[in-house]
Amino acid sequence: MDVVVSGERRNVDAAKDVLEKMLEEIRSRGFLEEGSIDSFITGSELEMAGSYVPHVPNFEPKTDGQSRYLDAIENNELTLCYGPAGTGKTYLAVAMAISFFKRNLVRRIVLCRPAVEAGENLGFLPGTMQEKVNPYLIPIFDALSDLLKFDRVRKLMEQNIIEVAPIAFMRGRSLNNSFIILDEAQNTTNAQMMMFLTRIGRNSRVVVTGDITQVDLEEGRRSGFTIALELLRPMLDDSISVVELTDRDVVRNPLVQKIINAYESIETNRNSLLRKQPAGSDADDSGLDWENKA
């Protein structure tokens, strides 16, 4: 009997090494135990050559924070992840959604986000409802197209296996056997967040992502994501997890991390000035228009 191994050179070499060790044990002992197979693979180049996200080729986390995020999604029904731009919150969640679908752990993928941007409203945009919604969903389309071929994404959407919609379309639904992602969750109201979280059906996996420092709601309205973090953090167990990504997890471009650090430094200095200034004085002389959006 011949065994043929195909693939990238490093993967083929790794598989060959494990197979040779298995043959040596069979020749010396006359049989092969299941535990021996695991020991040959664990820590080998073959294990390292595999994708961290099953069935999503050549996809690996770049930081420890991203690894914790993926582990949380794999092992919890509900994962809430917050952090700055460029940390891969959306991209990683979409990759895991594709992995769950390819492993037949879910039947469909539902991706949504609030239709809220700085100062804009859906009613001011031209076109049909779908045409109005599409600009808000571009980041999700980008992640899908990057991880799957465009034609594959289009076919899955036509079959309603992948659904991309604003959060308002979730009302009144119960989503079973689905991988559901709520992106830009910091722009949900408390009512929207409660409505979304109560859509979770049987055998579903839910990921909620957002940057709690970038809230575009009307001034004075608290983010539903921030409230959800406060309410659910004391309830963490085997079904709920909260993951924080930081500037150390930024992988988009080194420049992004510098920009985040600069803004955080200015905000820290401003808060320090506010604590030192007498009551009623104007402490913000930075020249920047700071808004209280929490």
Tab-separated table of C-alpha atoms in Angstrom:
chain	number	residue	atom	x	y	z
A	1	MET	CA	0.000	0.000	0.000
A	2	ASP	CA	1.299	3.427	-0.947
A	3	VAL	CA	0.703	6.603	1.062
A	4	VAL	CA	0.733	9.875	-0.885
A	5	VAL	CA	1.120	13.176	0.974
A	6	SER	CA	0.605	16.407	-0.968
A	7	GLY	CA	0.790	20.066	-0.022
A	8	GLU	CA	3.392	22.692	0.809
A	9	ARG	CA	6.941	21.367	1.199
A	10	ARG	CA	7.176	22.149	4.939
A	11	ASN	CA	3.842	20.405	5.598
A	12	VAL	CA	4.816	17.350	3.530
A	13	ASP	CA	8.166	17.057	5.361
A	14	ALA	CA	6.416	17.351	8.731
A	15	ALA	CA	3.883	14.653	7.813
A	16	LYS	CA	6.648	12.380	6.512
A	17	ASP	CA	8.535	12.694	9.812
A	18	VAL	CA	5.452	11.693	11.845
A	19	LEU	CA	4.642	8.767	9.525
A	20	GLU	CA	8.207	7.456	9.792
A	21	LYS	CA	7.995	7.517	13.610
A	22	MET	CA	4.713	5.600	13.441
A	23	LEU	CA	6.289	2.965	11.174
A	24	GLU	CA	9.261	2.565	13.540
A	25	GLU	CA	6.915	1.861	16.458
A	26	ILE	CA	4.918	-0.678	14.453
A	27	ARG	CA	8.115	-2.484	13.439
A	28	SER	CA	9.462	-2.548	17.003
A	29	ARG	CA	6.232	-3.323	18.912
A	30	GLY	CA	4.022	-4.872	16.277
A	31	PHE	CA	1.192	-2.403	16.893
A	32	LEU	CA	0.474	1.284	17.293
A	33	GLU	CA	-1.396	2.784	20.244
A	34	GLU	CA	-3.723	5.758	19.815
A	35	GLY	CA	-1.812	7.633	22.515
A	36	SER	CA	1.404	7.179	20.564
A	37	ILE	CA	-0.089	8.928	17.537
A	38	ASP	CA	-1.005	11.954	19.684
A	39	SER	CA	2.488	12.055	21.187
A	40	PHE	CA	4.118	11.973	17.744
A	41	ILE	CA	1.987	14.866	16.503
A	42	THR	CA	1.989	17.029	19.653
A	43	GLY	CA	4.839	19.531	19.499
A	44	SER	CA	5.934	18.296	16.056
A	45	GLU	CA	6.392	20.399	12.958
A	46	LEU	CA	3.166	18.856	11.664
A	47	GLU	CA	1.168	20.398	14.514
A	48	MET	CA	2.896	23.758	14.001
A	49	ALA	CA	2.230	23.605	10.243
A	50	GLY	CA	-1.541	23.361	10.725
A	51	SER	CA	-3.721	26.431	10.810
A	52	TYR	CA	-4.626	27.786	14.235
A	53	VAL	CA	-8.167	28.244	12.931
A	54	PRO	CA	-9.334	24.869	11.543
A	55	HIS	CA	-10.249	24.881	7.837
A	56	VAL	CA	-9.117	28.488	7.292
A	57	PRO	CA	-5.775	27.968	5.487
A	58	ASN	CA	-2.696	30.025	6.364
A	59	PHE	CA	-4.484	31.927	9.098
A	60	GLU	CA	-2.638	32.482	12.354
A	61	PRO	CA	-3.037	34.874	15.311
A	62	LYS	CA	-0.265	37.452	15.445
A	63	THR	CA	-0.294	38.237	19.185
A	64	ASP	CA	-1.018	36.576	22.531
A	65	GLY	CA	-4.157	38.689	22.837
A	66	GLN	CA	-5.435	37.426	19.490
A	67	SER	CA	-4.732	33.833	20.565
A	68	ARG	CA	-6.766	34.364	23.757
A	69	TYR	CA	-9.560	35.852	21.649
A	70	LEU	CA	-9.687	32.831	19.330
A	71	ASP	CA	-9.582	30.426	22.279
A	72	ALA	CA	-12.496	32.282	23.877
A	73	ILE	CA	-14.594	32.045	20.715
A	74	GLU	CA	-13.812	28.339	20.347
A	75	ASN	CA	-14.790	27.504	23.906
A	76	ASN	CA	-17.644	29.896	24.800
A	77	GLU	CA	-21.143	30.447	23.456
A	78	LEU	CA	-20.849	34.229	23.883
A	79	THR	CA	-17.632	36.246	23.564
A	80	LEU	CA	-17.460	40.010	24.035
A	81	CYS	CA	-14.245	41.543	22.699
A	82	TYR	CA	-13.232	45.196	22.926
A	83	GLY	CA	-10.091	47.013	21.870
A	84	PRO	CA	-8.654	49.708	19.588
A	85	ALA	CA	-8.651	49.815	15.810
A	86	GLY	CA	-6.312	47.450	13.997
A	87	THR	CA	-6.388	44.610	16.540
A	88	GLY	CA	-8.316	42.270	14.246
A	89	LYS	CA	-11.533	42.086	16.242
A	90	THR	CA	-13.771	41.754	13.187
A	91	TYR	CA	-11.356	39.821	10.979
A	92	LEU	CA	-10.664	37.144	13.589
A	93	ALA	CA	-14.366	36.734	14.369
A	94	VAL	CA	-15.206	36.285	10.675
A	95	ALA	CA	-12.382	33.733	10.317
A	96	MET	CA	-13.799	31.730	13.219
A	97	ALA	CA	-17.304	31.955	11.728
A	98	ILE	CA	-15.998	30.425	8.491
A	99	SER	CA	-14.180	27.736	10.488
A	100	PHE	CA	-17.327	26.802	12.435
A	101	PHE	CA	-19.322	26.598	9.204
A	102	LYS	CA	-16.739	24.441	7.428
A	103	ARG	CA	-16.626	22.093	10.435
A	104	ASN	CA	-20.439	21.747	10.247
A	105	LEU	CA	-20.795	23.188	13.747
A	106	VAL	CA	-23.258	25.805	12.480
A	107	ARG	CA	-25.522	25.986	9.447
A	108	ARG	CA	-25.294	29.686	8.711
A	109	ILE	CA	-23.355	32.857	9.452
A	110	VAL	CA	-25.102	36.085	10.458
A	111	LEU	CA	-23.047	39.287	10.463
A	112	CYS	CA	-24.534	42.549	11.631
A	113	ARG	CA	-23.659	45.986	12.918
A	114	PRO	CA	-25.556	49.133	13.918
A	115	ALA	CA	-26.182	51.591	11.090
A	116	VAL	CA	-24.650	54.480	13.011
A	117	GLU	CA	-21.800	56.692	11.875
A	118	ALA	CA	-20.578	60.134	12.881
A	119	GLY	CA	-23.490	62.493	12.300
A	120	GLU	CA	-25.149	60.463	9.532
A	121	ASN	CA	-28.517	58.795	9.271
A	122	LEU	CA	-29.780	56.119	6.867
A	123	GLY	CA	-32.513	58.454	5.696
A	124	PHE	CA	-29.978	60.905	4.260
A	125	LEU	CA	-28.444	58.305	1.921
A	126	PRO	CA	-29.895	57.721	-1.568
A	127	GLY	CA	-31.163	54.414	-2.939
A	128	THR	CA	-33.047	51.387	-1.671
A	129	MET	CA	-32.804	50.162	1.919
A	130	GLN	CA	-30.154	47.587	0.914
A	131	GLU	CA	-28.154	50.276	-0.906
A	132	LYS	CA	-28.367	52.504	2.168
A	133	VAL	CA	-27.211	49.698	4.455
A	134	ASN	CA	-24.278	48.418	2.368
A	135	PRO	CA	-21.828	51.268	3.179
A	136	TYR	CA	-22.080	50.451	6.895
A	137	LEU	CA	-21.274	46.787	6.238
A	138	ILE	CA	-18.207	47.246	4.025
A	139	PRO	CA	-15.679	46.173	6.743
A	140	ILE	CA	-17.505	42.849	7.114
A	141	PHE	CA	-17.612	42.332	3.332
A	142	ASP	CA	-13.873	43.067	3.215
A	143	ALA	CA	-13.095	40.403	5.821
A	144	LEU	CA	-15.289	37.831	4.070
A	145	SER	CA	-13.734	38.505	0.667
A	146	ASP	CA	-10.239	38.296	2.122
A	147	LEU	CA	-10.861	34.889	3.709
A	148	LEU	CA	-13.059	33.380	0.992
A	149	LYS	CA	-13.084	33.894	-2.762
A	150	PHE	CA	-15.521	36.600	-3.841
A	151	ASP	CA	-17.595	34.190	-5.944
A	152	ARG	CA	-17.870	31.824	-2.969
A	153	VAL	CA	-19.069	34.653	-0.717
A	154	ARG	CA	-21.651	35.735	-3.289
A	155	LYS	CA	-22.979	32.191	-3.701
A	156	LEU	CA	-23.267	31.649	0.063
A	157	MET	CA	-25.119	34.960	0.385
A	158	GLU	CA	-27.487	34.006	-2.439
A	159	GLN	CA	-28.199	30.746	-0.596
A	160	ASN	CA	-28.836	32.752	2.598
A	161	ILE	CA	-26.058	30.803	4.347
A	162	ILE	CA	-24.234	34.081	4.936
A	163	GLU	CA	-26.444	37.010	5.934
A	164	VAL	CA	-25.132	40.542	6.383
A	165	ALA	CA	-27.591	43.020	7.871
A	166	PRO	CA	-27.979	45.996	10.220
A	167	ILE	CA	-28.880	45.156	13.811
A	168	ALA	CA	-32.404	46.528	13.321
A	169	PHE	CA	-33.160	43.491	11.141
A	170	MET	CA	-32.557	41.154	14.114
A	171	ARG	CA	-35.731	42.169	15.972
A	172	GLY	CA	-38.272	39.390	16.392
A	173	ARG	CA	-35.908	36.625	15.290
A	174	SER	CA	-34.471	33.601	17.078
A	175	LEU	CA	-31.254	32.401	15.491
A	176	ASN	CA	-30.524	28.681	15.909
A	177	ASN	CA	-27.476	26.768	14.610
A	178	SER	CA	-25.832	30.047	13.637
A	179	PHE	CA	-22.554	31.881	14.114
A	180	ILE	CA	-23.587	35.472	14.840
A	181	ILE	CA	-21.247	38.471	14.901
A	182	LEU	CA	-22.231	41.940	16.072
A	183	ASP	CA	-19.545	44.368	14.918
A	184	GLU	CA	-19.081	48.007	16.041
A	185	ALA	CA	-21.189	47.168	19.082
A	186	GLN	CA	-20.129	50.356	20.878
A	187	ASN	CA	-22.680	52.143	18.678
A	188	THR	CA	-25.643	50.126	19.922
A	189	THR	CA	-28.105	51.542	22.417
A	190	ASN	CA	-28.904	49.608	25.568
A	191	ALA	CA	-32.242	48.510	24.061
A	192	GLN	CA	-30.550	47.314	20.862
A	193	MET	CA	-27.919	45.336	22.759
A	194	MET	CA	-30.528	43.655	24.951
A	195	MET	CA	-32.595	42.835	21.873
A	196	PHE	CA	-29.571	41.350	20.096
A	197	LEU	CA	-28.392	39.213	23.014
A	198	THR	CA	-31.873	37.750	23.432
A	199	ARG	CA	-31.836	36.565	19.792
A	200	ILE	CA	-29.353	33.802	20.672
A	201	GLY	CA	-30.894	30.451	19.766
A	202	ARG	CA	-29.899	26.851	20.352
A	203	ASN	CA	-26.500	25.609	19.193
A	204	SER	CA	-25.340	29.100	18.243
A	205	ARG	CA	-22.071	30.937	18.761
A	206	VAL	CA	-22.106	34.719	19.285
A	207	VAL	CA	-19.260	37.233	19.107
A	208	VAL	CA	-19.738	40.913	19.982
A	209	THR	CA	-16.920	43.316	19.076
A	210	GLY	CA	-16.339	47.030	19.538
A	211	ASP	CA	-14.048	49.880	20.519
A	212	ILE	CA	-15.539	51.493	23.622
A	213	THR	CA	-13.399	54.617	23.077
A	214	GLN	CA	-15.071	55.360	19.716
A	215	VAL	CA	-18.775	55.817	20.450
A	216	ASP	CA	-20.789	57.662	17.774
A	217	LEU	CA	-24.135	57.750	19.580
A	218	GLU	CA	-25.822	61.047	20.373
A	219	GLU	CA	-24.170	62.871	23.240
A	220	GLY	CA	-25.520	61.757	26.576
A	221	ARG	CA	-26.508	58.244	25.443
A	222	ARG	CA	-24.527	55.401	26.974
A	223	SER	CA	-23.236	52.626	24.755
A	224	GLY	CA	-25.201	49.405	25.043
A	225	PHE	CA	-21.922	47.516	24.658
A	226	THR	CA	-20.399	49.275	27.683
A	227	ILE	CA	-23.483	48.430	29.754
A	228	ALA	CA	-23.384	44.790	28.578
A	229	LEU	CA	-19.736	44.515	29.629
A	230	GLU	CA	-20.609	45.805	33.100
A	231	LEU	CA	-23.595	43.472	33.472
A	232	LEU	CA	-22.031	40.292	32.071
A	233	ARG	CA	-18.492	40.534	33.479
A	234	PRO	CA	-19.614	39.231	36.921
A	235	MET	CA	-21.338	36.300	35.156
A	236	LEU	CA	-18.286	34.908	33.340
A	237	ASP	CA	-18.340	31.106	33.156
A	238	ASP	CA	-17.927	28.352	30.587
A	239	SER	CA	-20.511	30.001	28.321
A	240	ILE	CA	-19.563	33.709	28.511
A	241	SER	CA	-16.141	35.325	28.093
A	242	VAL	CA	-14.815	38.885	27.859
A	243	VAL	CA	-11.559	39.606	26.009
A	244	GLU	CA	-9.710	42.926	25.976
A	245	LEU	CA	-7.288	43.648	23.128
A	246	THR	CA	-4.803	46.499	23.579
A	247	ASP	CA	-2.395	48.556	21.499
A	248	ARG	CA	0.039	45.624	21.803
A	249	ASP	CA	-2.367	43.613	19.626
A	250	VAL	CA	-2.494	46.140	16.762
A	251	VAL	CA	-1.405	44.362	13.580
A	252	ARG	CA	-2.866	46.579	10.864
A	253	ASN	CA	0.147	48.859	10.433
A	254	PRO	CA	2.844	50.025	12.894
A	255	LEU	CA	1.664	53.586	12.216
A	256	VAL	CA	-1.776	52.753	13.664
A	257	GLN	CA	-0.212	51.791	16.981
A	258	LYS	CA	1.742	55.075	17.087
A	259	ILE	CA	-1.439	57.054	16.422
A	260	ILE	CA	-3.343	55.194	19.169
A	261	ASN	CA	-0.510	55.829	21.633
A	262	ALA	CA	-0.443	59.535	20.727
A	263	TYR	CA	-4.179	60.012	21.305
A	264	GLU	CA	-4.076	58.028	24.549
A	265	SER	CA	-1.193	60.227	25.743
A	266	ILE	CA	-3.143	63.422	24.991
A	267	GLU	CA	-6.230	62.081	26.789
A	268	THR	CA	-4.121	61.110	29.807
A	269	ASN	CA	-2.573	64.588	29.963
A	270	ARG	CA	-5.985	66.216	29.647
A	271	ASN	CA	-7.394	64.142	32.522
A	272	SER	CA	-4.386	65.091	34.621
A	273	LEU	CA	-5.021	68.791	33.944
A	274	LEU	CA	-8.705	68.411	34.846
A	275	ARG	CA	-7.767	66.988	38.237
A	276	LYS	CA	-5.387	69.898	38.935
A	277	GLN	CA	-7.645	72.756	37.767
A	278	PRO	CA	-9.932	74.593	40.216
A	279	ALA	CA	-13.638	73.852	39.851
A	280	GLY	CA	-15.288	75.867	37.090
A	281	SER	CA	-12.092	76.649	35.148
A	282	ASP	CA	-11.451	75.645	31.564
A	283	ALA	CA	-8.778	72.946	31.669
A	284	ASP	CA	-8.891	71.939	28.006
A	285	ASP	CA	-6.334	74.144	26.289
A	286	SER	CA	-5.116	71.383	23.970
A	287	GLY	CA	-6.838	72.903	20.937
A	288	LEU	CA	-8.769	69.692	20.341
A	289	ASP	CA	-12.534	69.364	20.400
A	290	TRP	CA	-13.035	66.623	22.966
A	291	GLU	CA	-16.488	65.071	23.223
A	292	ASN	CA	-17.927	63.049	26.083
A	293	LYS	CA	-19.380	60.102	24.201
A	294	ALA	CA	-19.650	57.580	26.987
